Coordinates of C-alpha atoms and ligand atoms in Angstrom, one line a residue:
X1 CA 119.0 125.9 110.6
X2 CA 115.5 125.9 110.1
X3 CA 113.2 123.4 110.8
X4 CA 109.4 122.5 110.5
X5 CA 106.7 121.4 112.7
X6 CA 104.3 119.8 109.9
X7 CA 100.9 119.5 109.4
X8 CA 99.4 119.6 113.0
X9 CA 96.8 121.2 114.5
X10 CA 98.1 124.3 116.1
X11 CA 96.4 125.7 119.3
X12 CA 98.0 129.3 119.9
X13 CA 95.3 131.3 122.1
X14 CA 97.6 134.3 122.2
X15 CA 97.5 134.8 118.6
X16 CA 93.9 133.5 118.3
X17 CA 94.9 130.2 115.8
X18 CA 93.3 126.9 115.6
X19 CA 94.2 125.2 112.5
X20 CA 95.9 122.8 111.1
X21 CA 99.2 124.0 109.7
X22 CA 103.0 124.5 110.1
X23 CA 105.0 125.9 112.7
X24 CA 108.8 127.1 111.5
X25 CA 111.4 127.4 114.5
X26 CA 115.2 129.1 113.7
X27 CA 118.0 130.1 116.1
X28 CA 115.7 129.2 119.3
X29 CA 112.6 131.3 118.4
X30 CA 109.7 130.8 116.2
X31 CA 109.8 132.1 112.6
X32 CA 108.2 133.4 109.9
X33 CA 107.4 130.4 106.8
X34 CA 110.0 131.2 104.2
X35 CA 109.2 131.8 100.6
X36 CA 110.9 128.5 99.5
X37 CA 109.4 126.6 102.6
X38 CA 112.5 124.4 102.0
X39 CA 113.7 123.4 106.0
X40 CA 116.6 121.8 107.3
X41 CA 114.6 118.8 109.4
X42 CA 111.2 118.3 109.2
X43 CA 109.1 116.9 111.9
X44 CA 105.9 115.2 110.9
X45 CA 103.0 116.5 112.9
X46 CA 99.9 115.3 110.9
X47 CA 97.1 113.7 113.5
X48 CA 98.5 115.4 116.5
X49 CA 98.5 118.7 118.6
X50 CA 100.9 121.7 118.2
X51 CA 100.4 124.1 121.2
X52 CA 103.5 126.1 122.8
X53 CA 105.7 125.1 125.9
X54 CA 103.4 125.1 129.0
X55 CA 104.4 127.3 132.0
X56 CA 103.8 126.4 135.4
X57 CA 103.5 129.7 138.0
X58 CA 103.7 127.8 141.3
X59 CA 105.7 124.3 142.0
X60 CA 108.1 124.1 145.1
X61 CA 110.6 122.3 143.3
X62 CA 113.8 124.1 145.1
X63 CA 115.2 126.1 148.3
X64 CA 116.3 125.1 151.0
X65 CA 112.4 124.2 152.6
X66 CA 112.0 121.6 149.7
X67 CA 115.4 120.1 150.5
X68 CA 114.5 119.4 153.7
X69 CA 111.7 117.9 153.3
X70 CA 113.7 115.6 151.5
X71 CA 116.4 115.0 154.1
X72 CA 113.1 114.7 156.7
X73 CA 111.7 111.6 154.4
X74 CA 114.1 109.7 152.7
X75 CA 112.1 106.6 152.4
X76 CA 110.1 108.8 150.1
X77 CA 113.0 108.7 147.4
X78 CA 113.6 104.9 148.4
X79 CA 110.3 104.3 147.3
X80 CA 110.6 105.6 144.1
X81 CA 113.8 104.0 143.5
X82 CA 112.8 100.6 144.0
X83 CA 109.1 100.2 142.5
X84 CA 109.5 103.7 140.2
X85 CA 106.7 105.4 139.2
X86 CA 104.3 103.8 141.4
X87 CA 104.5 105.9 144.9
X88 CA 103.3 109.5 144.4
X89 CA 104.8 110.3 147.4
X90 CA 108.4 109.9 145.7
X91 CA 107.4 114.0 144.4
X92 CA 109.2 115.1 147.6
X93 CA 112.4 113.1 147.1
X94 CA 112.9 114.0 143.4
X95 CA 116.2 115.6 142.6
X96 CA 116.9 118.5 140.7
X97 CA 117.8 116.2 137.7
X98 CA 114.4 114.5 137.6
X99 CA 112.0 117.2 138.2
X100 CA 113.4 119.0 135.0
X101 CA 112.8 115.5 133.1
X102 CA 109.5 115.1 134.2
X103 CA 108.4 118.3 133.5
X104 CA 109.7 118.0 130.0
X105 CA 108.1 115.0 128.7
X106 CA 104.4 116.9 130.2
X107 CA 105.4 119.5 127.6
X108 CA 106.4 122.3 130.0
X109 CA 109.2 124.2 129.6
X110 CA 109.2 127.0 131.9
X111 CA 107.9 126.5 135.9
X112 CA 108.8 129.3 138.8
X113 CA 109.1 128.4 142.3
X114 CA 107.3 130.6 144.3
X115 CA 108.7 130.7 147.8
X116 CA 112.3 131.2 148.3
X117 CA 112.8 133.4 151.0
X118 CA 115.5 136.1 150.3
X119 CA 118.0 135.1 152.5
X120 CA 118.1 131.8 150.7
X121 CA 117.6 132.7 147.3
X122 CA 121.2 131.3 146.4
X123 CA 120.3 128.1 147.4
X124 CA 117.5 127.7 145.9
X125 CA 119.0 128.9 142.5
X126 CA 122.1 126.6 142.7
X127 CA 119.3 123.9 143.0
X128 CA 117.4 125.3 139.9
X129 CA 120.8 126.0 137.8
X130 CA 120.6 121.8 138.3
X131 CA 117.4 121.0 137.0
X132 CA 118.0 120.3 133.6
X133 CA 115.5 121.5 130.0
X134 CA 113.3 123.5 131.6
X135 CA 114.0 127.3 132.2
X136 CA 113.2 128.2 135.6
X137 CA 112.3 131.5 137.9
X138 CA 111.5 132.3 141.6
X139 CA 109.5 134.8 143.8
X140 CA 111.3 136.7 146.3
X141 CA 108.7 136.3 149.9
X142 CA 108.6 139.7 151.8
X143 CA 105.7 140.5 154.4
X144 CA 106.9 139.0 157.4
X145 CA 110.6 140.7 157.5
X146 CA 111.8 143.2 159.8
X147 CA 113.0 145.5 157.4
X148 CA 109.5 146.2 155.5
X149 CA 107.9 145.5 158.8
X150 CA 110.3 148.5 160.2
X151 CA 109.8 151.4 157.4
X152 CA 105.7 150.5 157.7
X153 CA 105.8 151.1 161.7
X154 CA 108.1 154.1 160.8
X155 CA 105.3 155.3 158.2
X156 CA 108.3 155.6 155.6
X157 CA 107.4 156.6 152.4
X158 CA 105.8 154.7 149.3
X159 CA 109.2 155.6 147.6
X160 CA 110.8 153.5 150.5
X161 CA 109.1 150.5 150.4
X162 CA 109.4 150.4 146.0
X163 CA 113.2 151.0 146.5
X164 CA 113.6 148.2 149.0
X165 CA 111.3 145.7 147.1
X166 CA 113.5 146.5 143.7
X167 CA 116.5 146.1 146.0
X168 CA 115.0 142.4 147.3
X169 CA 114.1 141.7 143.5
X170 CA 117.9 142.9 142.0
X171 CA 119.6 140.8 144.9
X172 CA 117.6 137.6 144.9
X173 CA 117.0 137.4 141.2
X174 CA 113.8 136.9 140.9
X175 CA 110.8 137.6 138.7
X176 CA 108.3 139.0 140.8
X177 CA 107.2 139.4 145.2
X178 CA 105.1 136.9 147.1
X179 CA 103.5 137.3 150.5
X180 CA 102.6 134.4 152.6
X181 CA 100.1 134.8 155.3
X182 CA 101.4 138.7 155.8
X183 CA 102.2 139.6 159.3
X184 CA 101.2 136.1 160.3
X185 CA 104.8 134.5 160.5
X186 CA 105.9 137.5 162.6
X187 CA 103.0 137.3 165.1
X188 CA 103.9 133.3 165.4
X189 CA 107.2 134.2 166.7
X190 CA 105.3 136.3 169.7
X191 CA 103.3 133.1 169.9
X192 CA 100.4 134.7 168.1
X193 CA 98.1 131.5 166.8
X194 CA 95.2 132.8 165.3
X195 CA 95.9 135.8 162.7
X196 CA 94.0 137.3 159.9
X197 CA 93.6 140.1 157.6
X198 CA 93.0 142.6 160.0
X199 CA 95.1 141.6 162.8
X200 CA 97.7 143.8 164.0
X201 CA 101.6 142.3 163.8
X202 CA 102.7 143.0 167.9
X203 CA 105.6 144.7 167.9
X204 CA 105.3 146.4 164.4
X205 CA 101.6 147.7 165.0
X206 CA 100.8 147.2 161.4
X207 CA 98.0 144.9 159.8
X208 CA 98.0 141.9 157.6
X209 CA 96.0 144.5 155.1
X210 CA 98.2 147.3 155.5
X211 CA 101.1 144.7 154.7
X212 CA 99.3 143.3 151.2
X213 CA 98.4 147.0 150.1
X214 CA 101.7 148.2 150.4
X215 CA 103.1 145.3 148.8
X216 CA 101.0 145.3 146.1
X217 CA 101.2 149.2 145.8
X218 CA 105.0 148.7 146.0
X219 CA 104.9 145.8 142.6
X220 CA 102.3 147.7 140.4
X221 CA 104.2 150.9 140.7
X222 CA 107.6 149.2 140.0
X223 CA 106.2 147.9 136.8
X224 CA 106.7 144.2 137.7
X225 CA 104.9 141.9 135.4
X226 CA 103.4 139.7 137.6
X227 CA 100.7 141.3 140.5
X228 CA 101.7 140.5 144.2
X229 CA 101.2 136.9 144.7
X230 CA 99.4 136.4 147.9
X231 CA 99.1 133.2 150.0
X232 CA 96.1 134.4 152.4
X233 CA 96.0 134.1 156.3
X234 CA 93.9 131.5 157.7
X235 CA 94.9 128.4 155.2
X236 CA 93.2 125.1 155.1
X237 CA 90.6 126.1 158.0
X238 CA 86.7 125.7 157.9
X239 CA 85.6 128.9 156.9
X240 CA 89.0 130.4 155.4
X241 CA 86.5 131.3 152.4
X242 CA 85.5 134.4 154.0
X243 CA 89.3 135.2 154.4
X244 CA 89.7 134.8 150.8
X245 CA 86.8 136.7 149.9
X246 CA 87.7 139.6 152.3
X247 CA 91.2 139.7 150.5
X248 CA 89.6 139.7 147.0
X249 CA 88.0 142.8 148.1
X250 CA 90.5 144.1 148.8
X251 CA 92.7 144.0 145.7
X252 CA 91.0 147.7 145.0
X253 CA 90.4 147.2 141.2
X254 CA 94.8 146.6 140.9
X255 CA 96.3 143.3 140.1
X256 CA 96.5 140.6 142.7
X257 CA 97.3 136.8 142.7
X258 CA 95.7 134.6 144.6
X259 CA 97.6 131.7 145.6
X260 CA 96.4 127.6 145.7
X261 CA 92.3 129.4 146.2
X262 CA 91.1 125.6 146.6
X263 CA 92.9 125.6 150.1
X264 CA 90.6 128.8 150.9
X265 CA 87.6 127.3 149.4
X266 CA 85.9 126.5 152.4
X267 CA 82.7 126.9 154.2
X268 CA 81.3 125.8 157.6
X269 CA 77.8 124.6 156.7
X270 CA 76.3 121.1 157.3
X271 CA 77.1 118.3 159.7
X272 CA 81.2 118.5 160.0
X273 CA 81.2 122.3 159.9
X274 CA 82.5 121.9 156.7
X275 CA 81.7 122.5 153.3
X276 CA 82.7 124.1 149.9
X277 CA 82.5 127.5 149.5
X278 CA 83.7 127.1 145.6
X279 CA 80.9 128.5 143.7
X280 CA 81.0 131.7 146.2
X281 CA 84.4 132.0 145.7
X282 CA 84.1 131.8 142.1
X283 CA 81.6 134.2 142.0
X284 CA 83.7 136.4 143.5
X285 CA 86.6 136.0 141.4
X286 CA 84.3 135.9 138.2
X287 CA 83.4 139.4 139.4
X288 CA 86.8 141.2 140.5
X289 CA 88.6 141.3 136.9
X290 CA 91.8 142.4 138.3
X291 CA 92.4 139.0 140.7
X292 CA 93.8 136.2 139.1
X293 CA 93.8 132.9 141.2
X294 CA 95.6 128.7 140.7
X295 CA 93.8 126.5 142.6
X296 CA 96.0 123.9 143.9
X297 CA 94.1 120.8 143.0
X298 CA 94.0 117.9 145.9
X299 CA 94.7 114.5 144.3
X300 CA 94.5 111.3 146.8
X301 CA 97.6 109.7 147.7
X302 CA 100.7 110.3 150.0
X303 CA 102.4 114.0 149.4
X304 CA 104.4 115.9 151.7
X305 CA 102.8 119.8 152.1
X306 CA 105.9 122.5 152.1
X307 CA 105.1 126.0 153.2
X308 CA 106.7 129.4 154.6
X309 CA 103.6 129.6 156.0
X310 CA 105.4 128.8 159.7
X311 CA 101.8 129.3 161.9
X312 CA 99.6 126.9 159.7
X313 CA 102.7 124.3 159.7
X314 CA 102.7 124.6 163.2
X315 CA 98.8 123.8 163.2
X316 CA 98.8 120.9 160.9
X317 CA 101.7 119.1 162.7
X318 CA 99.6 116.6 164.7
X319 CA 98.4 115.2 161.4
X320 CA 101.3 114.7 159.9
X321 CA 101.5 110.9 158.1
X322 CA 103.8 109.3 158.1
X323 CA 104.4 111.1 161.9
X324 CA 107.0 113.3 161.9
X325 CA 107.3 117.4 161.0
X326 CA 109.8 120.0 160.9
X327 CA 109.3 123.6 162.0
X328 CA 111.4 126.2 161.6
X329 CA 110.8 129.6 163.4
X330 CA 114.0 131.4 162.2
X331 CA 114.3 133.8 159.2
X332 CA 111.4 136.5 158.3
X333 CA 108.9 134.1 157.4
X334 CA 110.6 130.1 158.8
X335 CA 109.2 127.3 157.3
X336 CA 107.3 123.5 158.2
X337 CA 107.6 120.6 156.5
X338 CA 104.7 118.5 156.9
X339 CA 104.1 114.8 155.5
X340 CA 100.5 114.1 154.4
X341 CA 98.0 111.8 152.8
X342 CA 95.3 112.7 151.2
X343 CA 92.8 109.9 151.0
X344 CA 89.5 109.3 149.4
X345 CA 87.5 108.4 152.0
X346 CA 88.0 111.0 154.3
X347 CA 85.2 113.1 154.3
X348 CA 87.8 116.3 154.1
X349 CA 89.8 115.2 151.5
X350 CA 87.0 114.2 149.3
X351 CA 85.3 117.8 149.6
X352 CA 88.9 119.9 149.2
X353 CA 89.3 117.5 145.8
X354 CA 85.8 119.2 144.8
X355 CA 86.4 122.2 146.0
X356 CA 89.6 122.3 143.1
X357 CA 87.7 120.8 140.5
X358 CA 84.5 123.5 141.3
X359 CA 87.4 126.7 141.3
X360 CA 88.1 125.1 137.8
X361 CA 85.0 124.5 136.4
X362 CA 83.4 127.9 137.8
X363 CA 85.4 130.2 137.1
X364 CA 84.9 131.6 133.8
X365 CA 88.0 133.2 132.3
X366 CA 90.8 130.5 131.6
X367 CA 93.3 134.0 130.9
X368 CA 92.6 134.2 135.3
X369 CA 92.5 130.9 136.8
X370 CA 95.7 128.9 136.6
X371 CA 96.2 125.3 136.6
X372 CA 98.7 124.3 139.6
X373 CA 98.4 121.8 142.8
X374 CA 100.9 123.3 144.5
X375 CA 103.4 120.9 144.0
X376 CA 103.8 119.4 146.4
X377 CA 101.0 120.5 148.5
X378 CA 98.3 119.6 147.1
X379 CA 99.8 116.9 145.1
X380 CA 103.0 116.2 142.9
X381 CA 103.4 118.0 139.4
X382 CA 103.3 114.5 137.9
X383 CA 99.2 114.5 138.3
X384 CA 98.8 117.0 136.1
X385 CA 97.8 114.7 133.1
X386 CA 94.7 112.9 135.4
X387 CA 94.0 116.7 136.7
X388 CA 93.6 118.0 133.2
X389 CA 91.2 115.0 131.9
X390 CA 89.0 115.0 134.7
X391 CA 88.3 118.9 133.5
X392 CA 87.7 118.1 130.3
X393 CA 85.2 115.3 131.1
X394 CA 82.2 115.2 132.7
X395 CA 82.1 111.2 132.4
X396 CA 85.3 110.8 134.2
X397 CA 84.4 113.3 136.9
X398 CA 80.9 111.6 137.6
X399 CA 83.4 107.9 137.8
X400 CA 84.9 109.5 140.4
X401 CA 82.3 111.4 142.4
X402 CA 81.0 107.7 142.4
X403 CA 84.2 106.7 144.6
X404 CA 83.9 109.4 147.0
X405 CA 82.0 109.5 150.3
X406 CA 78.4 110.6 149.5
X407 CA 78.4 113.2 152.1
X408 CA 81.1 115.1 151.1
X409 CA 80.3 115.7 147.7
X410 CA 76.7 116.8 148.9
X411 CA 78.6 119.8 150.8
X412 CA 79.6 120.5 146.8
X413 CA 78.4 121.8 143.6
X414 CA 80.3 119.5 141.8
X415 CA 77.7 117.2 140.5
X416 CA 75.8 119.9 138.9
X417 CA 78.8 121.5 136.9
X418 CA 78.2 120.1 133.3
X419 CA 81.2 122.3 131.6
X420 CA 84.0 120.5 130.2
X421 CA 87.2 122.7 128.9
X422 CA 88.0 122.5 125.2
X423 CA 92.1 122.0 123.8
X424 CA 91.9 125.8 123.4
X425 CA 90.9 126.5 127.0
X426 CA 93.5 124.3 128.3
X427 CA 96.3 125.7 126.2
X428 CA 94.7 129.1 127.4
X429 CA 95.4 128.4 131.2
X430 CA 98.7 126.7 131.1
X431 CA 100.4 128.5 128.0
X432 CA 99.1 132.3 127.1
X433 CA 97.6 132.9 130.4
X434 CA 100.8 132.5 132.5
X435 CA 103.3 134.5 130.2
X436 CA 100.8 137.1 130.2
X437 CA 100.7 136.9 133.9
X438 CA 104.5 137.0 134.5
X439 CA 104.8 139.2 132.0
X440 CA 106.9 137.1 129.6
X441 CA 106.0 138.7 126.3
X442 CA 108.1 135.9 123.9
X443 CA 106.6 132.6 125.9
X444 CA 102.8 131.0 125.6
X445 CA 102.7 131.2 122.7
X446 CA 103.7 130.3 118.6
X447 CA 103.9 133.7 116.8
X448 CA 107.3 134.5 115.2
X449 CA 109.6 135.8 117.7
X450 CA 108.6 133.4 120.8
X451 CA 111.0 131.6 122.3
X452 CA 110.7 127.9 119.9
X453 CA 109.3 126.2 123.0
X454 CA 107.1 123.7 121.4
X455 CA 104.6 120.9 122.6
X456 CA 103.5 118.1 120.2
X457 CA 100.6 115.4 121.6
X458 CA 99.3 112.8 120.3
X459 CA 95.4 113.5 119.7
X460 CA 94.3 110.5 121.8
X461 CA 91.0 110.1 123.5
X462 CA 93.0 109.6 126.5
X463 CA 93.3 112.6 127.8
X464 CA 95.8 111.7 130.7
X465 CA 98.4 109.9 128.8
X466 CA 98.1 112.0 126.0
X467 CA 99.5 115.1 128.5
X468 CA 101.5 112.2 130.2
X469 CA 103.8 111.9 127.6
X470 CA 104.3 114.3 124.8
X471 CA 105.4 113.0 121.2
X472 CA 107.6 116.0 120.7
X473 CA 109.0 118.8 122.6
X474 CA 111.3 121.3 121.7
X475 CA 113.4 124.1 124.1
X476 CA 114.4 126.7 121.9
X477 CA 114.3 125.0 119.1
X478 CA 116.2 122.0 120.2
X479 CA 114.6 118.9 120.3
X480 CA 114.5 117.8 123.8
X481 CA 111.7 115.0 124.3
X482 CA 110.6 112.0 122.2
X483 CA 107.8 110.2 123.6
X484 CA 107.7 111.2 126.8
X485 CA 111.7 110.3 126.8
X486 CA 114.5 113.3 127.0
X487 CA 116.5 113.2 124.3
X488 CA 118.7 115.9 125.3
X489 CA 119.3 117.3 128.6
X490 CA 120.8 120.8 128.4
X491 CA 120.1 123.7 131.1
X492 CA 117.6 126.3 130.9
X493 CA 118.5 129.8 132.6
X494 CA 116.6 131.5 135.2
X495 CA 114.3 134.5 134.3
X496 CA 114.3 137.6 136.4
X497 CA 113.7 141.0 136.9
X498 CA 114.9 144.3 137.9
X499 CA 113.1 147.4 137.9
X500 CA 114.6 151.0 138.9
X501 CA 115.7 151.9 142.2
X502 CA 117.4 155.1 144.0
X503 CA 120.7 153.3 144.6
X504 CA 120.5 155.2 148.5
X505 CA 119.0 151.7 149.1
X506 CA 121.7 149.7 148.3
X507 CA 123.9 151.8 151.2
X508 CA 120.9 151.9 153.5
X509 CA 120.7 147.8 153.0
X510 CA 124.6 147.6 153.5
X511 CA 124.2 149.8 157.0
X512 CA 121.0 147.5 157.8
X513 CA 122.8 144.5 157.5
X514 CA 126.0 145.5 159.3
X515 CA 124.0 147.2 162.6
X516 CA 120.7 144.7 162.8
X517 CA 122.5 141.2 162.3
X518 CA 126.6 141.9 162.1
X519 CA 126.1 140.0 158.4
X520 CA 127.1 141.7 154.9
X521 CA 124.5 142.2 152.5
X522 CA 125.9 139.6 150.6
X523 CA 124.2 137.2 152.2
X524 CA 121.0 138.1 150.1
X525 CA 122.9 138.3 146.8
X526 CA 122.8 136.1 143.9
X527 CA 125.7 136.9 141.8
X528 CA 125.9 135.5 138.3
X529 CA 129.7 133.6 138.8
X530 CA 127.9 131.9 141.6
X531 CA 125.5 129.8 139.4
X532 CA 128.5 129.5 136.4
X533 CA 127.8 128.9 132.8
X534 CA 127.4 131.6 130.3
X535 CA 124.4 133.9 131.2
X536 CA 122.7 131.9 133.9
X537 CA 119.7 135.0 134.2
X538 CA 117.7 136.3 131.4
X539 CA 116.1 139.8 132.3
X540 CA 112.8 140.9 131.8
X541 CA 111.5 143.7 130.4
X542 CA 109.3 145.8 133.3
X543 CA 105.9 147.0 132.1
X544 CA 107.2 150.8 131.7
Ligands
LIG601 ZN1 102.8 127.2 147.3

């Protein structure tokens, strides 16, 4: 079966191609033209876009911390039910079934949830193996667990600490490691409330530093694709730039990924104490070419923020809206659920929604800054489409500086930031640049071999609806969207990876569990006939 995407203009960064032309798709993956150029179906393509599946590196869209944010606001999903479409805040009730929908008719057909901790990695990919089109993939959080914690007070070996983390990756399926505010979960629990990078973890006597360089050690000598993914200490607060900046520095010239930089991106300077601290920030990353960073664009309207990041949860509670939180200081890292609205009139708000759009707009490379909000942090997936016109327009951006309390975009740059990003800079960030980054050599892009994940737009002047609602969308070849409507809902698989290990730590983890918690090691185990179906994992080649 072959079949033709004709006539459109094909945007493929990865292989350097912007022209009009055909695209050729057979058994799920992109193909050669053949000599005959005779197809099975034909899909007319004239007028209109051609760029490869998107990917999204960072959406809480599963685990057990996203479900409970839905069972903490279930007016949310009521909302959406009765009047859907019109109450953003409906991104924290969406089931399984709709977020794969959604992401679909935007064109996307890969997204990786970034926070599962390990002893809830089977949740959260029984939730995934529900969300339907897309293919899905998680990071495994270590930083603030007893067991690394342990071998770095014991000053165990490098060799330690890889074997453990490829034991954590092997168990929890997952495709890469993220740390979230390192050491700073473990110092909450010995009511610690103020903890950055070079804090010391009571109890452990190692540093939020020493935690990140091991980790990242740990992932770069493993050969995992994707560079440590670090949530920074010291979220959200005036002057958590210099946090950000410190950790930058501290990547050492090796890979390192910078998680939702917006929420670090700011300053203390003028009235408030309160400021942008974007264009530093972006100097910074502009400079270190071995950080990559996704901002986490703010967009007004009611969200719910989801984080493992216990000792910021804990913080924010009091402004919680509508009034009510959940904390949970349990496993390594715990979890808090907190409701918010982001509104523009508030001084704050207004400057962390320029603080995105300056991160954007500033940093140079679109192969190192990434286009996420954090779903649902920052705000749902579902305002990607306005997100994505406001950067390629000036105009639009100056409409809505207009809107927005005069004194917080003075404590910007934003008004002075004339760039606008092209088609080819936008497929850059959301297609090549993340397969790149997670190491998925057949995704991002249109050359023959890639997985036939396939975006068609309309070419309209609209920007938003255009990325609102794709005309065509194919998974593997299969067509799976027509105008913004699912056609077909089949299931993706999860991508994951597993580099070597001495096997020793697969007894020493067994002996751990047994003696520390009286639990088998099972509990941390996602075994295929769990998740059901034919082949619910696809592996991933390591980098050696
Ligand atoms: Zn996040």
């Amino acid at each position: 079966m072959l079949t033709r995407i004709e006539g459109g203009r094909v945007i493929d960064p990865a292989n350097d191609r912007d022209e009009i032309g055909d695209i050729w798709m057979g058994d799920g993956r992109i193909v050669e033209a053949p000599l005959d150029a005779r197809a099975d179906a034909t899909y007319n393509a004239v007028g209109k876009i051609v760029m490869a599946g998107a990917i999204d590196i960072h959406s809480h869209i599963a685990g057990w911390s996203v479900n409970t944010a839905r069972l903490l606001l279930p007016e949310f999903r009521l909302g959406s039910a009765v009047r859907p479409g019109t109450t953003p805040a409906s991104s924290a009730g969406w089931p399984a079934f709709e977020i794969g929908c959604l992401y679909a008719a935007m064109g996307f057909t890969t997204v990786v949830e970034p926070a599962v901790s390990p002893h809830y990695a089977l949740h959260a990919h029984l939730e995934l193996a529900d969300i339907p089109i897309i293919d899905k993939a998680t990071l495994a959080v270590l930083g603030n667990d007893d067991f690394l914690l342990s071998l770095m007070r014991a000053k165990e070996s490098a060799a330690a600490v890889r074997d453990y983390v490829a034991w954590t990756l092997a168990a929890t399926r997952s495709l890469g490691i993220k740390v979230i505010n390192a050491g700073g979960a473990a110092a909450f629990k010995e009511n610690i409330r103020e903890f950055s990078l070079d804090d010391v973890v009571p109890s452990y006597d190692v540093s939020s530093r020493e935690i990140v360089k091991t980790l990242q050690r740990a992932v770069t000598d493993l050969g995992v694709p994707h560079p440590l993914h670090v949530h920074c200490n010291n979220l959200g607060i005036a002057g958590s730039a210099d946090t950000a900046l410190a950790t930058i520095a501290a990547a050492d010239g090796l890979p390192l990924h910078l998680a939702h930089l917006q929420f670090y991106g700011y300053g203390k300077e003028g009235e408030r104490g309160f400021s942008s601290a974007a264009a530093h920030l972006a100097e910074a990353v502009n400079a270190a070419k071995s950080v990559t960073i996704d901002v986490g664009q703010v967009m007004f309207g009611q969200t719910v923020t989801v984080s493992l990041d216990v000792l910021r949860q804990f913080k924010a509670r009091n402004q919680a809206r509508p009034r009510k939180w959940a904390i949970l200081d349990g496993d390594a890292n715990g979890a808090g659920i907190v409701p918010y609205n982001y509104r523009s009139a508030d001084f704050y708000n207004a400057v962390q929604w320029a603080v995105g759009m300056e991160l954007f707009l500033l940093i140079d490379d679109p192969w190192r800054v990434f286009f996420t909000t954090d779903h649902p942090n920052g705000a749902p997936f579902t305002a990607y489409p306005e997100i994505l016109a406001l950067l390629m327009s000036r105009d639009l951006r100056a409409q809505w500086i207009a809107t927005l309390p005069a004194a917080a975009i003075a404590v910007t740059t934003l008004p002075s930031i004339n760039r606008e990003y092209s088609l080819v800079e936008i497929a850059t960030m959301t297609r090549a640049a993340p397969a790149r980054l997670l190491g998925l050599w057949d995704r991002g892009h249109l050359g023959a071999g890639a997985v036939a994940d396939v975006a068609v737009y309309e070419n309209a002047p609209d920007r938003a609806k255009m990325f609102r609602s794709a005309a065509l969308v194919f998974k593997h070849g299969a067509l799976v969207v027509r105008d913004g409507m699912p056609t077909q809902r089949g299931f993706g698989r999860a991508l994951a990876i597993e580099p070597g290990r001495d096997r020793a730590i697969d007894r020493r983890m067994k002996a751990y569990y047994d003696s520390r918690y009286g639990l088998s090691d099972d509990l941390i185990k996602v075994p295929d006939h769990a998740i059901g179906g034919p082949e619910p994992f696809e592996l991933v080649p390591c980098a050696r």
